[in-house]
Coordinates of C-alpha atoms in Angstrom, one line a residue:
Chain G
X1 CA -8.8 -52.6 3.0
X2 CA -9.2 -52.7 -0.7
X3 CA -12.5 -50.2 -0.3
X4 CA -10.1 -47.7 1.9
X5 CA -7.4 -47.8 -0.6
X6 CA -10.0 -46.5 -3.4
X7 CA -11.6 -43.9 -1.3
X8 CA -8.1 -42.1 -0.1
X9 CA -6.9 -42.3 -3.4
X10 CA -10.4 -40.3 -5.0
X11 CA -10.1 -38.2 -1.8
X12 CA -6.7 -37.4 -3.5
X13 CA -8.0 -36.9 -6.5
X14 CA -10.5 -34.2 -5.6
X15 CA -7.8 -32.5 -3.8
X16 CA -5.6 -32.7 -6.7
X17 CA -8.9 -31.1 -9.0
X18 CA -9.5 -28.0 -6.0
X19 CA -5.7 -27.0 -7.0
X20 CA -6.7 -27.4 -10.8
X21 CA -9.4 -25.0 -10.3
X22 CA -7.9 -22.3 -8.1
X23 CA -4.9 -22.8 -10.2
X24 CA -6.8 -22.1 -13.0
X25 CA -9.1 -19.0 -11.2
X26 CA -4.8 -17.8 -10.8
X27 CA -3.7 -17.7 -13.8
X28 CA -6.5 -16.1 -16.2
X29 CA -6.7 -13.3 -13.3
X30 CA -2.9 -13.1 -13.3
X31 CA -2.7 -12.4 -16.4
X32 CA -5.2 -9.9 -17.0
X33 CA -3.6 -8.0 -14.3
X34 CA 0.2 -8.4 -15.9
X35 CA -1.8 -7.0 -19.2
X36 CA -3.6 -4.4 -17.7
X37 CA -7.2 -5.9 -18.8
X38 CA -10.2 -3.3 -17.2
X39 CA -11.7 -7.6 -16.5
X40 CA -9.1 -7.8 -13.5
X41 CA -11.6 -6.1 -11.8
X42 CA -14.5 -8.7 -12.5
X43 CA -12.5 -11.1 -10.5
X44 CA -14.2 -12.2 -6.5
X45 CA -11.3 -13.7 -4.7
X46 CA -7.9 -12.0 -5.0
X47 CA -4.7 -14.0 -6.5
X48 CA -2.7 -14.4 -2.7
X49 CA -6.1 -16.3 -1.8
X50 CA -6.2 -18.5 -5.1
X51 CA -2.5 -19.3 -4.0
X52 CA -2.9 -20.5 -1.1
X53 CA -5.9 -22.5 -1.7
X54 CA -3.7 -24.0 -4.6
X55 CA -0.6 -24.6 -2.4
X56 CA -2.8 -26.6 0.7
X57 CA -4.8 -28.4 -2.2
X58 CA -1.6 -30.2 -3.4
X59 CA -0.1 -30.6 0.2
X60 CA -3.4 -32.6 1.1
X61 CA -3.7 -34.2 -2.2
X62 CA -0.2 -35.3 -2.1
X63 CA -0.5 -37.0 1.5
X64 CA -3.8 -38.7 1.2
X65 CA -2.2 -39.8 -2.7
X66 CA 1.8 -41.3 -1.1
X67 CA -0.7 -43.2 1.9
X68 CA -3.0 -44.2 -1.0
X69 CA 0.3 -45.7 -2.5
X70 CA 1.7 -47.3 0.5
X71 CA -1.6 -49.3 1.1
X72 CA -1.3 -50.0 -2.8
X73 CA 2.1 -51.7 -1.9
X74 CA 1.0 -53.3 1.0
X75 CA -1.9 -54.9 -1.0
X76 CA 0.2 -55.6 -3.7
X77 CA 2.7 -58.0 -1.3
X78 CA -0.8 -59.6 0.2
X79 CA -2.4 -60.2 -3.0
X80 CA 0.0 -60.3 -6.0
X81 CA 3.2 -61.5 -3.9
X82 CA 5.2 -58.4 -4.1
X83 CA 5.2 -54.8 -3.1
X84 CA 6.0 -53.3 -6.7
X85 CA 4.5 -55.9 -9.7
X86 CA 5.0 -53.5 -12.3
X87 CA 1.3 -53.0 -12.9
X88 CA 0.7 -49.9 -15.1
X89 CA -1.2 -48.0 -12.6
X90 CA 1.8 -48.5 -10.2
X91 CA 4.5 -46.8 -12.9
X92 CA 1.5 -43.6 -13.4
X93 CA 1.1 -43.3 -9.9
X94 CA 4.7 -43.3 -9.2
X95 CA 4.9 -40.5 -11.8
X96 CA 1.9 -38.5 -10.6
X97 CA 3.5 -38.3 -7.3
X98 CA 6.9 -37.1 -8.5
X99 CA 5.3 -34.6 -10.7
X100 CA 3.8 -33.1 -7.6
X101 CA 6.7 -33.8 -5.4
X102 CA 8.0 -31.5 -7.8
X103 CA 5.6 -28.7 -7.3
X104 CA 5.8 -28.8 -3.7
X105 CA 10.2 -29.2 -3.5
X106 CA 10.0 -25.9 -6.2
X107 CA 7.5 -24.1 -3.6
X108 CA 9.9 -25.0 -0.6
X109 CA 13.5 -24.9 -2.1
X110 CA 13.9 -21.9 -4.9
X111 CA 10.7 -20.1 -3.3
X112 CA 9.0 -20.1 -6.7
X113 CA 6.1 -18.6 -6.7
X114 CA 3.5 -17.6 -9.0
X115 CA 2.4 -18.2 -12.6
X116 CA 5.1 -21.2 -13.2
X117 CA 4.4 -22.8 -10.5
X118 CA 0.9 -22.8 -10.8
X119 CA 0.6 -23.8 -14.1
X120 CA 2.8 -26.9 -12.9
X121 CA 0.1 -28.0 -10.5
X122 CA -2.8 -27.3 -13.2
X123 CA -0.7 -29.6 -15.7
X124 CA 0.4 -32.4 -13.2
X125 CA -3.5 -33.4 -13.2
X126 CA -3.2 -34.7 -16.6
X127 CA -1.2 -37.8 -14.6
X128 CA -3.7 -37.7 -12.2
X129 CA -6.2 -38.1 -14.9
X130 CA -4.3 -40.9 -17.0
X131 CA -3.5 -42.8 -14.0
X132 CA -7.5 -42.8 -12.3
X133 CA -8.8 -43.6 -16.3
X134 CA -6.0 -43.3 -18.8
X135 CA -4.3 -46.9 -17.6
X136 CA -7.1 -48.7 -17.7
X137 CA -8.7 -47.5 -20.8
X138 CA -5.5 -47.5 -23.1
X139 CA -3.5 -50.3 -21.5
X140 CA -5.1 -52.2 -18.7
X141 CA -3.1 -53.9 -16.0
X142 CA -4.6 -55.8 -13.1
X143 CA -6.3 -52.7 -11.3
X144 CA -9.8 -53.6 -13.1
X145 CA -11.9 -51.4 -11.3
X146 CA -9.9 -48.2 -11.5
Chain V
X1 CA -50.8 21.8 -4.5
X2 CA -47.7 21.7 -6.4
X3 CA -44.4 20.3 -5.3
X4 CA -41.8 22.7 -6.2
X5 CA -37.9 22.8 -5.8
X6 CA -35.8 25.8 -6.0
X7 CA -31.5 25.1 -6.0
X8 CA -27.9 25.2 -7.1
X9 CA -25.4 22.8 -7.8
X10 CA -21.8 22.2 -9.0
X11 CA -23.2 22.8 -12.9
X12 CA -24.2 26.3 -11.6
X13 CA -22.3 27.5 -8.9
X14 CA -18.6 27.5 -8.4
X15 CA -17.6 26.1 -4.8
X16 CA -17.0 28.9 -3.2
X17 CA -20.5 30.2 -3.7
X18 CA -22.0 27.1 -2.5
X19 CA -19.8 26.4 0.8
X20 CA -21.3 29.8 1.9
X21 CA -24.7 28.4 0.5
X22 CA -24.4 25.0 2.2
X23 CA -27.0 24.7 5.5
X24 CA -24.6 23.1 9.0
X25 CA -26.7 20.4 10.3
X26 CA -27.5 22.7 13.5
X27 CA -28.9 25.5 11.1
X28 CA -31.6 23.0 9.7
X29 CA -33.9 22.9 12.2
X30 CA -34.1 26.8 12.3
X31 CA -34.0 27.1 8.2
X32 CA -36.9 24.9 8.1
X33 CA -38.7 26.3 10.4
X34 CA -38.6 30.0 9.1
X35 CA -39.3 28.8 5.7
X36 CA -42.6 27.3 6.7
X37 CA -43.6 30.4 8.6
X38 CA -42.6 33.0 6.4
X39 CA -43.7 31.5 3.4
X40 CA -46.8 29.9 4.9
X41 CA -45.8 26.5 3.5
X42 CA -46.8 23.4 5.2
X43 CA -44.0 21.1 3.9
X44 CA -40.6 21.7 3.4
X45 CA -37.0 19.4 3.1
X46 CA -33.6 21.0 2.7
X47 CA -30.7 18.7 0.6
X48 CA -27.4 20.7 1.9
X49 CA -24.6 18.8 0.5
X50 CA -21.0 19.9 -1.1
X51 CA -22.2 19.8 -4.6
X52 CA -26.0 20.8 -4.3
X53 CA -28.4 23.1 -1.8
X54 CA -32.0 22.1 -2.7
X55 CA -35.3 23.5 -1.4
X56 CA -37.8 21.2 -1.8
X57 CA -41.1 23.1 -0.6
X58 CA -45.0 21.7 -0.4
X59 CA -46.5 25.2 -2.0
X60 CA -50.4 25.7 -1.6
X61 CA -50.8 28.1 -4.5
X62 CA -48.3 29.8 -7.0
X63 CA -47.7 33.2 -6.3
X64 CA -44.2 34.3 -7.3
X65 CA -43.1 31.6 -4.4
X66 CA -39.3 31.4 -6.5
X67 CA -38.3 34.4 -6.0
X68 CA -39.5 34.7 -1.9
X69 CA -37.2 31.7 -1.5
X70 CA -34.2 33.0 -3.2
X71 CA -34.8 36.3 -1.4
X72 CA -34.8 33.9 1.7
X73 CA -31.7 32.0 1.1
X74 CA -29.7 35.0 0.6
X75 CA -30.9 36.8 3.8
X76 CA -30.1 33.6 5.5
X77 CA -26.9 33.1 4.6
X78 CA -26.0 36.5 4.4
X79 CA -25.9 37.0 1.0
X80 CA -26.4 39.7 -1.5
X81 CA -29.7 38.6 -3.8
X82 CA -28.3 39.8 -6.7
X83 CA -25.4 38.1 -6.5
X84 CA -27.5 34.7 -6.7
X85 CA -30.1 35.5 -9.2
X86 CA -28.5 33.3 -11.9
X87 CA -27.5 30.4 -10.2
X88 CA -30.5 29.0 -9.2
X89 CA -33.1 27.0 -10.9
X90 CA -36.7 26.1 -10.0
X91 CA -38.9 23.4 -10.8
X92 CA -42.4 22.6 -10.7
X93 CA -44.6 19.4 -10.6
X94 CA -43.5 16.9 -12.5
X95 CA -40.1 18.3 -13.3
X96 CA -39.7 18.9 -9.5
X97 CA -40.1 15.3 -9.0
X98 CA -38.7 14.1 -11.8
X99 CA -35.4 15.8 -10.5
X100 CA -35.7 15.1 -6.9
X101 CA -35.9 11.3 -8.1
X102 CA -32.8 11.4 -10.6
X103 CA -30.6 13.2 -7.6
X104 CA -31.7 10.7 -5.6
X105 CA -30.3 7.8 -8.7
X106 CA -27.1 9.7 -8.9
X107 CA -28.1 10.9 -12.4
X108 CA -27.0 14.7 -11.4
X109 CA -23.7 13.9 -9.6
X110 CA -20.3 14.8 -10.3
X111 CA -19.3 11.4 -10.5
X112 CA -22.3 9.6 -12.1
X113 CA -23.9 7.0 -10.1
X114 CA -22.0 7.8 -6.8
X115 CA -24.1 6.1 -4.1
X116 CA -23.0 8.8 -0.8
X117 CA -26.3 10.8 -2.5
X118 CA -28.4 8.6 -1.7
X119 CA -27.5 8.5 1.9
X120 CA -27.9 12.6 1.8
X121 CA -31.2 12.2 0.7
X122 CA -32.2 10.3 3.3
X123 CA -30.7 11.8 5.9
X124 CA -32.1 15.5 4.7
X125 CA -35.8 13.8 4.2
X126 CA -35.3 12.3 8.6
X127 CA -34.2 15.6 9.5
X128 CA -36.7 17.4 8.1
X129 CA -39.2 14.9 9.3
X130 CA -37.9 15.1 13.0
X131 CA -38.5 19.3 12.5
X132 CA -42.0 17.9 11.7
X133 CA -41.6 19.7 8.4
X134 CA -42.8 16.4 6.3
X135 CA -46.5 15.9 6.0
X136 CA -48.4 12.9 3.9
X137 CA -46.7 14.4 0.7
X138 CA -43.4 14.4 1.4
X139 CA -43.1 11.2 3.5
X140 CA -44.5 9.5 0.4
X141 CA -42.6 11.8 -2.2
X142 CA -39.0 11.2 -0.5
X143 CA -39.7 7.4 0.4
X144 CA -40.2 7.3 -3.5
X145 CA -37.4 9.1 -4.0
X146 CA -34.9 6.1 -1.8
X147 CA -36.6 3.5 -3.4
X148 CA -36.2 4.8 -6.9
X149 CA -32.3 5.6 -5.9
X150 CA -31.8 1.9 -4.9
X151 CA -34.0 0.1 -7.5
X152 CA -31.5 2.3 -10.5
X153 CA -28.6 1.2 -8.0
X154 CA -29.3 -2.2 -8.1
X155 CA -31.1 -3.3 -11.5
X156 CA -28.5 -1.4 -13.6
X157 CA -24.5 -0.9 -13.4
X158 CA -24.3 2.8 -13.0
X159 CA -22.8 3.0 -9.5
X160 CA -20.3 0.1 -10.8
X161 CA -16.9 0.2 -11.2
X162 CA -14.0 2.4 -10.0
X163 CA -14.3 6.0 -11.3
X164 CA -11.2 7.9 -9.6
X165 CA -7.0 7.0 -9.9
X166 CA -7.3 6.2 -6.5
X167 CA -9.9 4.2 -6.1
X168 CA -9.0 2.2 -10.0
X169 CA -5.6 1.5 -7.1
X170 CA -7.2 0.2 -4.2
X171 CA -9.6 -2.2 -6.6
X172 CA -6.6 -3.3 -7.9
X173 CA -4.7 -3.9 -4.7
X174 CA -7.8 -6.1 -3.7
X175 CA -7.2 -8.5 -6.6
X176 CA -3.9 -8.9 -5.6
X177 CA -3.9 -9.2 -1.7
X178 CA -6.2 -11.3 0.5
X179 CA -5.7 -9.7 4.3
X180 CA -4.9 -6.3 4.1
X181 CA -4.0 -6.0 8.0
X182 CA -0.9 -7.7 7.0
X183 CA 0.8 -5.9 4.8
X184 CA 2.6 -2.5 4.2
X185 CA 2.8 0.1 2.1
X186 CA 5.7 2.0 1.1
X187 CA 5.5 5.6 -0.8
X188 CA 8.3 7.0 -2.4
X189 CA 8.2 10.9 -1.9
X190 CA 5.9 12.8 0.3
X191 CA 3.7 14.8 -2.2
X192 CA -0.2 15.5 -2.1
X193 CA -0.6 13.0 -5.0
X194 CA 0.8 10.0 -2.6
X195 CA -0.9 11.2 0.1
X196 CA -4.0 10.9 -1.5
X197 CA -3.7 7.3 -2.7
X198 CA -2.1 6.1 0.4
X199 CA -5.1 7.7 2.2
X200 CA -7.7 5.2 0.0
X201 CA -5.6 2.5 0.7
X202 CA -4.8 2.6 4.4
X203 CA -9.2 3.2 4.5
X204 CA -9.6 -0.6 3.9
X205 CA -7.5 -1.6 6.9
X206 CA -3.7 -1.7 5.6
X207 CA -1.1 -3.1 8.8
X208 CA 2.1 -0.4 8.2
X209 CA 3.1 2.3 6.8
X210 CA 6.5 3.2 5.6
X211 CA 7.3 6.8 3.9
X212 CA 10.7 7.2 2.3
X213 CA 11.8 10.6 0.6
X214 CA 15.4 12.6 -0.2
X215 CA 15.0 14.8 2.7
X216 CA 13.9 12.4 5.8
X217 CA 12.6 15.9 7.8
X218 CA 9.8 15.9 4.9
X219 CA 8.9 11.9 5.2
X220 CA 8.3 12.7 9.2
X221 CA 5.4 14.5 9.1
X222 CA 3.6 12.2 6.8
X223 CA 4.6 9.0 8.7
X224 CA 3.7 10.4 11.2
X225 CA 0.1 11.4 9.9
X226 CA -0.2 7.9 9.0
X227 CA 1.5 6.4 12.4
X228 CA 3.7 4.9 9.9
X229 CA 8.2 4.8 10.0
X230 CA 9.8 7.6 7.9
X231 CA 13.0 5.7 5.8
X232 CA 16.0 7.7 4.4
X233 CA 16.3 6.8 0.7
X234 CA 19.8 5.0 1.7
X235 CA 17.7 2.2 3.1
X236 CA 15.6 2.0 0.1
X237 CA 16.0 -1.8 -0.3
X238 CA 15.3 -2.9 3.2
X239 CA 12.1 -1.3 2.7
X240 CA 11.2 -2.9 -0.4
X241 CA 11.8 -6.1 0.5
X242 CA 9.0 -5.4 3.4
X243 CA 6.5 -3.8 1.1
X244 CA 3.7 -5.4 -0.6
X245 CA 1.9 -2.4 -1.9
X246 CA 4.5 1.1 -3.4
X247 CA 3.5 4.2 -4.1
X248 CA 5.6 6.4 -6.0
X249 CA 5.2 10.3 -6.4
X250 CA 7.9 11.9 -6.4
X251 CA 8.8 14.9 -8.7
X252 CA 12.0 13.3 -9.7
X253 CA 13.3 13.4 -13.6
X254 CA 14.4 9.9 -13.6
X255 CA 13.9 6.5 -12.6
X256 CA 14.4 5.7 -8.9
X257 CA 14.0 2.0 -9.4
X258 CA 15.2 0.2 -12.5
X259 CA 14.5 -3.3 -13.5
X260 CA 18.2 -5.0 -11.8
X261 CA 17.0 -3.9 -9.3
X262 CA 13.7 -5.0 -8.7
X263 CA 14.6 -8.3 -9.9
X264 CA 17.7 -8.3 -6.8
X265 CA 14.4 -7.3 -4.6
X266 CA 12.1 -10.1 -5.6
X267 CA 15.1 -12.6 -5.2
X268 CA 15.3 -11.6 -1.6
X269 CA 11.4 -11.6 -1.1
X270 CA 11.3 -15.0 -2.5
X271 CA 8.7 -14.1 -5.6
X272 CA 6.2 -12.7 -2.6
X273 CA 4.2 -10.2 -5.1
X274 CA 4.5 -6.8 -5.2
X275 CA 2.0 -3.8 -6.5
X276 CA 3.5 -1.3 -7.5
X277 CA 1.6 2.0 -8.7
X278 CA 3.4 5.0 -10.0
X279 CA 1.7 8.3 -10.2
X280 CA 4.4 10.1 -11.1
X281 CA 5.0 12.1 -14.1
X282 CA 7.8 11.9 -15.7
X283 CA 7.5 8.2 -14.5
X284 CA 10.0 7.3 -11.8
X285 CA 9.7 3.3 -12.2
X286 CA 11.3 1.8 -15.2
X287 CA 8.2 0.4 -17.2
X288 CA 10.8 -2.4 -17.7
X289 CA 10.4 -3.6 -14.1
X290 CA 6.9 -4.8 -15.6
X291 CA 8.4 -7.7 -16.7
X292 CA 9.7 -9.4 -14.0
X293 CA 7.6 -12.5 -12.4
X294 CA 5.1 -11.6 -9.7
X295 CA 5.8 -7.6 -10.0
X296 CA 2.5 -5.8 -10.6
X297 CA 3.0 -2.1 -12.0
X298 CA 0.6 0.2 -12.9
X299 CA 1.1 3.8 -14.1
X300 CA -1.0 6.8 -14.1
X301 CA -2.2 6.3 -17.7
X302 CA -2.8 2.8 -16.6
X303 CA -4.9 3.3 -13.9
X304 CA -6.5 6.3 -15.6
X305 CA -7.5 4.5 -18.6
X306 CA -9.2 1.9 -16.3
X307 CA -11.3 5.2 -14.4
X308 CA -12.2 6.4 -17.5
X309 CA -13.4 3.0 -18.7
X310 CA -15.4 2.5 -16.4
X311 CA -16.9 6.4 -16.2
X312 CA -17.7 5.3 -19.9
X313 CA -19.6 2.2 -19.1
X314 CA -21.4 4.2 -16.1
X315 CA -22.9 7.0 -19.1
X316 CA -24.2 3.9 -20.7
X317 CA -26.4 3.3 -18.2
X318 CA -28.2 6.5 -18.0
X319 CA -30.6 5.4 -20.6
X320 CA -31.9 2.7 -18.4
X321 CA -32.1 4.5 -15.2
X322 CA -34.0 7.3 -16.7
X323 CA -36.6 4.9 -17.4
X324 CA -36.8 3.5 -13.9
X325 CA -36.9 7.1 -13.0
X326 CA -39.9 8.0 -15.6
X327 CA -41.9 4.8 -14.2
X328 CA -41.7 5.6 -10.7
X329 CA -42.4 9.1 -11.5
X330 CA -45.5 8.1 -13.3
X331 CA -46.7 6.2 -10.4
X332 CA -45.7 8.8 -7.9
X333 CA -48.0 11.8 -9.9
X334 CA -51.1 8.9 -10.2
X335 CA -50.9 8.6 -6.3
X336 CA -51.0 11.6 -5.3
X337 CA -53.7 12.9 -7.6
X338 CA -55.8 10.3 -6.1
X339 CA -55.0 10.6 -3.1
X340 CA -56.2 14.0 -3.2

């Protein structure tokens, strides 16, 4: 159970990092095309396709990341005697998911698309990042092993 | 034996002169033929294209050979002799070679590097060959020739990069949008300018075409050209709200579109992005619209600047290809001297 938890969760994470990159790719080509740069044309995959790949990148990442979390709970009310302890890694992942709930509810609701939105998913993997290392290097908590 | 080449080309002649120059592919197989007889040549490959006529001929001796194939051209065609004298030029071994191989590079196009040479050369060297007008010389002088055309084409950037407004457009639009099937283009104004870019871009496979003007009776011939929907400029919204890809060229004195606008158009589109391309002068997009989210709008100085980068960068190249073109030259001349 505890092995499954681990490997959705870094299936998550690798979703989360495909989104980083597209959403990357998306916004150096974005811009050079907003600023009329002659290096637009060096670019191989065209911005719609980047967007997309970006878009179902967070969708996946943010399903295998909330089912992650609910085994979390459940583990935490089998192991530690609750479903929410507190832990630091709890409160991160709480906030990673928000951030990209956010990204996604922007997507759907408004119908924002482009640079913004993008650059939201390409930031929102800094939580992603302090919650897989950050908690455990700089505060600890009971998940010892990441 | 000396390879020699006698012909005209867009440097020498003006277009009128060389569509009546220019051999129909149903002529070749008599041109080549009489060549060979009259002149007692045993190989011979005609390169008829829009920009060039080129004789390439196998000659056993040299004996005033120029001047019996000019003579021969006119008479073909029709032509008064003296009307051609000063058009044409003539090369011997090496420069013969040495210019068969850089037509063959794209060094002597119009547009530098242009690759649809190439394909001339090789169709000219198989139709010559199914007349039976290529021997051992010229199979191994024109199969030089292609390889040399690809090797500049491919170790060095001088076909690279979009040289023409049109084609700077369509690059463009293929940075933007994935499937072209699914979208649609809108032009404003039913000129020869629009006609031309919407023509590049409905080449690579574009779904729908819509053609709005001032006078819808002008629009209709052009949608329907293009099996596309002629618009009245009343229901210009609608139409931009569908459109993923405008071009605008008409010969109005102001803006048709101004940035409120737009920005009530992208609302309603939900930020789905939009290319617009203006090759209109006096402009008829507000350069303001530029500055709204997801809008992507290029002018003619835009788009020209691009070309003209990148017809910059080609020139840069010559250098290198020459040298390809010198190597395989020099290996060309060593074989057939021992072949001999």
């Amino acid at each position: 159970m505890i092995a499954l938890h681990a490997a959705v969760l870094f299936a998550s994470y690798a979703a989360f990092f495909v989104a980083v990159v597209t959403g990357v790719l998306f916004l150096v080509q974005e811009r050079r095309l907003k600023r009329k740069d002659p290096r637009v044309l060096q670019a191989v995959l065209p911005l719609e396709l980047l967007d997309r790949v970006n878009l179902w990148s967070v969708l996946v990442g943010f399903a295998l990341f909330s089912f992650g979390m609910i085994q979390g709970f459940l583990l935490a009310r089998t192991r530690w005697g609750a479903f929410w302890t507190g832990d630091p890694k709890e409160v991160w992942s709480l906030a990673t998911l928000a951030a990209y709930a956010a990204v996604l509810g922007f997507r759907a609701s408004v119908g924002l698309r482009g640079r913004r939105i993008v650059f939201l998913s390409v930031v929102s993997f800094l939580l992603v990042l302090f919650t897989f290392v950050g908690v455990n290097y700089f505060i600890g908590g009971r998940h010892v092993f990441f | 034996m000396h390879i020699g080449v006698l012909g005209l080309n867009h440097r020498t002649t003006p277009v009128e002169l060389r569509e009546q120059m220019a051999f129909r592919e149903e002529e070749l197989p008599e041109a080549l033929t009489a060549v060979r007889r009259e002149l007692k040549i045993p190989e011979c490959v005609i390169l008829s294209t829009c920009n060039r006529v080129e004789l390439y001929t196998l000659l056993p001796e040299l004996n005033g050979h120029a001047a019996r194939l000019r003579e021969f051209l006119a008479r073909f065609h029709q032509l008064d002799p003296a009307h051609l004298s000063d058009r044409f030029y003539w090369h011997l071994q090496p420069d013969s070679v040495r210019h068969l191989f850089r037509v063959a590079a794209g060094l002597e196009s119009m547009v530098l590097g242009e690759s649809e040479i190439l394909g001339q050369v090789r169709e000219a060297y198989a139709q010559a060959a199914a007349c039976g007008s290529v021997g051992p010389v010229f199979h191994r002088l024109f199969q030089t020739a292609i390889r040399t055309g690809k090797e500049v084409r491919t170790k060095t950037r001088i076909g690279q990069g979009a040289t023409s407004v049109s084609s700077v457009a369509v690059e463009l639009a293929r940075r933007i949008f994935r499937d072209f099937r699914s979208k649609t283009i809108l032009t404003l104004g039913a000129g020869q300018m629009g006609e031309a870019a919407l023509r590049s871009l409905q080449d690579q496979g574009v779904g729908s075409v819509l053609v709005a003007n001032r006078t819808l009776a002008a629009a209709e011939p052009l949608a329907l050209a293009f099996k596309g929907k002629a618009v009245p400029l009343t229901e210009l919204e609608p139409a931009l709200i569908q459109a993923d890809i405008v071009i605008s060229s008409t010969a109005a004195d102001h803006y048709l579109l101004t940035r409120a606008q737009v920005h009530r158009i992208m609302t309603a589109r939900r930020g789905r992005p939009i290319f617009l391309i203006d090759i209109s002068v006096p402009r008829n997009l507000d350069p303001k619209i530029a500055e709204l989210e997801n809008v992507y709008l290029y002018d003619i100085d835009d788009l020209e600047e691009i070309a003209s980068a990148n017809r910059r960068r080609r020139l840069d190249e010559v250098t290198s290809c020459a040298a390809i073109v010198e190597d395989q030259l020099e290996n060309f001349l060593t074989r057939i001297s021992a072949a001999r």
